[in-house]
CSV table of C-alpha atoms in Angstrom, one decimal:
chain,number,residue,atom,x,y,z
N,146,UNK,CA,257.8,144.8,15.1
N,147,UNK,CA,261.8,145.1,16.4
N,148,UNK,CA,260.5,145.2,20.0
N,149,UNK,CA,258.5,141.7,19.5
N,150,UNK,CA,261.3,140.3,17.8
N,151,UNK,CA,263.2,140.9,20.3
N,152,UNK,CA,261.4,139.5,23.4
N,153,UNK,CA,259.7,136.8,21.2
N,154,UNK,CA,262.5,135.5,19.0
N,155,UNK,CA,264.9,132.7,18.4
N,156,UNK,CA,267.7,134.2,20.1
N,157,UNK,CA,265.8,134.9,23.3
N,158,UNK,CA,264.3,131.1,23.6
N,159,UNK,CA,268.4,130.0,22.5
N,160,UNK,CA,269.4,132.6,25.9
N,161,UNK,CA,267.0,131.2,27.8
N,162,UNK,CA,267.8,127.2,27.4
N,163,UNK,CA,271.7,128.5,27.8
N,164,UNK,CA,270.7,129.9,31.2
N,165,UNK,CA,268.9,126.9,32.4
N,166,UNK,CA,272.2,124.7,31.4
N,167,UNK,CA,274.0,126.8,33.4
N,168,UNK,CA,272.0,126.6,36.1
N,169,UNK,CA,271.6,123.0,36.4
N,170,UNK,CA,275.4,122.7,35.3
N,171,UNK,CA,276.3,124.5,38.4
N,172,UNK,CA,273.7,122.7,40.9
N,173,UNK,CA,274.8,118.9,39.3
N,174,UNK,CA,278.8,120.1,40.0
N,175,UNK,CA,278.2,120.5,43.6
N,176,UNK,CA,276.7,116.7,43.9
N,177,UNK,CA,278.9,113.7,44.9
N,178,UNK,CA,279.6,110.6,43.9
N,179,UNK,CA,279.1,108.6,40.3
N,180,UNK,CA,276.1,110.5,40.0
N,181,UNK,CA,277.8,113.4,39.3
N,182,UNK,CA,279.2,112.0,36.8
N,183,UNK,CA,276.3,110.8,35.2
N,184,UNK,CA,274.4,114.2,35.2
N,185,UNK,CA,278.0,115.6,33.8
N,186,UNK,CA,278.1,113.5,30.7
N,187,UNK,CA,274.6,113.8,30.1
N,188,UNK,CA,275.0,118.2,30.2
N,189,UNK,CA,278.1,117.7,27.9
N,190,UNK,CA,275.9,115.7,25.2
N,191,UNK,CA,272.8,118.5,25.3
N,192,UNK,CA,275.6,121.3,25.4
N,193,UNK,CA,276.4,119.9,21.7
N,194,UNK,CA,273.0,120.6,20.7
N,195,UNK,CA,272.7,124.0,22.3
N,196,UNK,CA,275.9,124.9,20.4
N,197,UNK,CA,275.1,124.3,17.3
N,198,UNK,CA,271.7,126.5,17.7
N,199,UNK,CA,273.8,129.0,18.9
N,200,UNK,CA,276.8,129.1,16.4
N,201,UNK,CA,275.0,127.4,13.1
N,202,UNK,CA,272.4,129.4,10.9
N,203,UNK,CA,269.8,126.0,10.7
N,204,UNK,CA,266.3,126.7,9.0
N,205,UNK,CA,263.6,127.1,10.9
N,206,UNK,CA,262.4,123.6,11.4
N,207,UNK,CA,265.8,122.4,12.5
N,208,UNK,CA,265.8,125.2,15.3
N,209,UNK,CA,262.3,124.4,16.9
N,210,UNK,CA,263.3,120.3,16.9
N,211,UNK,CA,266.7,121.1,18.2
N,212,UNK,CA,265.3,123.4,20.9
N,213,UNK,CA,262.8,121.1,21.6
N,214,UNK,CA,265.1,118.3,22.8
N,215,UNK,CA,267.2,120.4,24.1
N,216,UNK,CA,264.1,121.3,26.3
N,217,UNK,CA,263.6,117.9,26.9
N,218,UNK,CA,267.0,116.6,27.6
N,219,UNK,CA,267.5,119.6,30.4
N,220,UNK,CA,264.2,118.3,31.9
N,221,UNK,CA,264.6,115.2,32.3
N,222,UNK,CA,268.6,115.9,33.7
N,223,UNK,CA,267.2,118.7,36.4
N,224,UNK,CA,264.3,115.7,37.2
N,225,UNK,CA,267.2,113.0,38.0
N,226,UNK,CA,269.6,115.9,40.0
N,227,UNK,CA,266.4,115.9,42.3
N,228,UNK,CA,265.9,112.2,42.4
N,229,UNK,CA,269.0,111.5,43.0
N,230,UNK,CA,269.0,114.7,45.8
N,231,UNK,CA,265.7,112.5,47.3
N,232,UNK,CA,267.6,109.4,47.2
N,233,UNK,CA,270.4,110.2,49.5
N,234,UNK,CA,268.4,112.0,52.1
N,235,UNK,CA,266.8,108.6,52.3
């Protein structure tokens, strides 16, 4: 039961959405331009989010809709870093 705990819990979906922040975090910091900016402000709001899943003890309900938007919102950001990657080699 630990072991499936472990792979399958909370803090491993909270690890894995930090990891893909960071990721895109770094990839959106080596673009150019206003659009940097943009992708910038729009980490810093989902970062919020992501904090308080990791810092906060939220019921259970709370955690699935906040980790569901922050899902979402890291989607969506990663989807305009390659639009806007398509866009200027255009």
């Amino acid at each position: 039961m630990g072991l499936f705990r472990i792979l399958f819990g909370w803090n491993w979906k909270i690890r894995r959405l930090r990891k893909k922040w960071d990721r895109i975090r770094e990839k959106s910091l080596k673009e150019e331009g206003p659009f940097k900016i943009q992708l910038l402000e729009k980490l810093d709001l989902t970062e919020n989010n992501l904090r308080t899943l990791e810092e906060r003890p939220l019921v259970r309900h709370e955690k699935a809709r906040l980790c569901k938007e922050v899902e979402l919102d890291l989607v969506e950001i990663d989807a305009l870093r390659k639009e806007g990657k398509k866009a200027k080699k255009d």
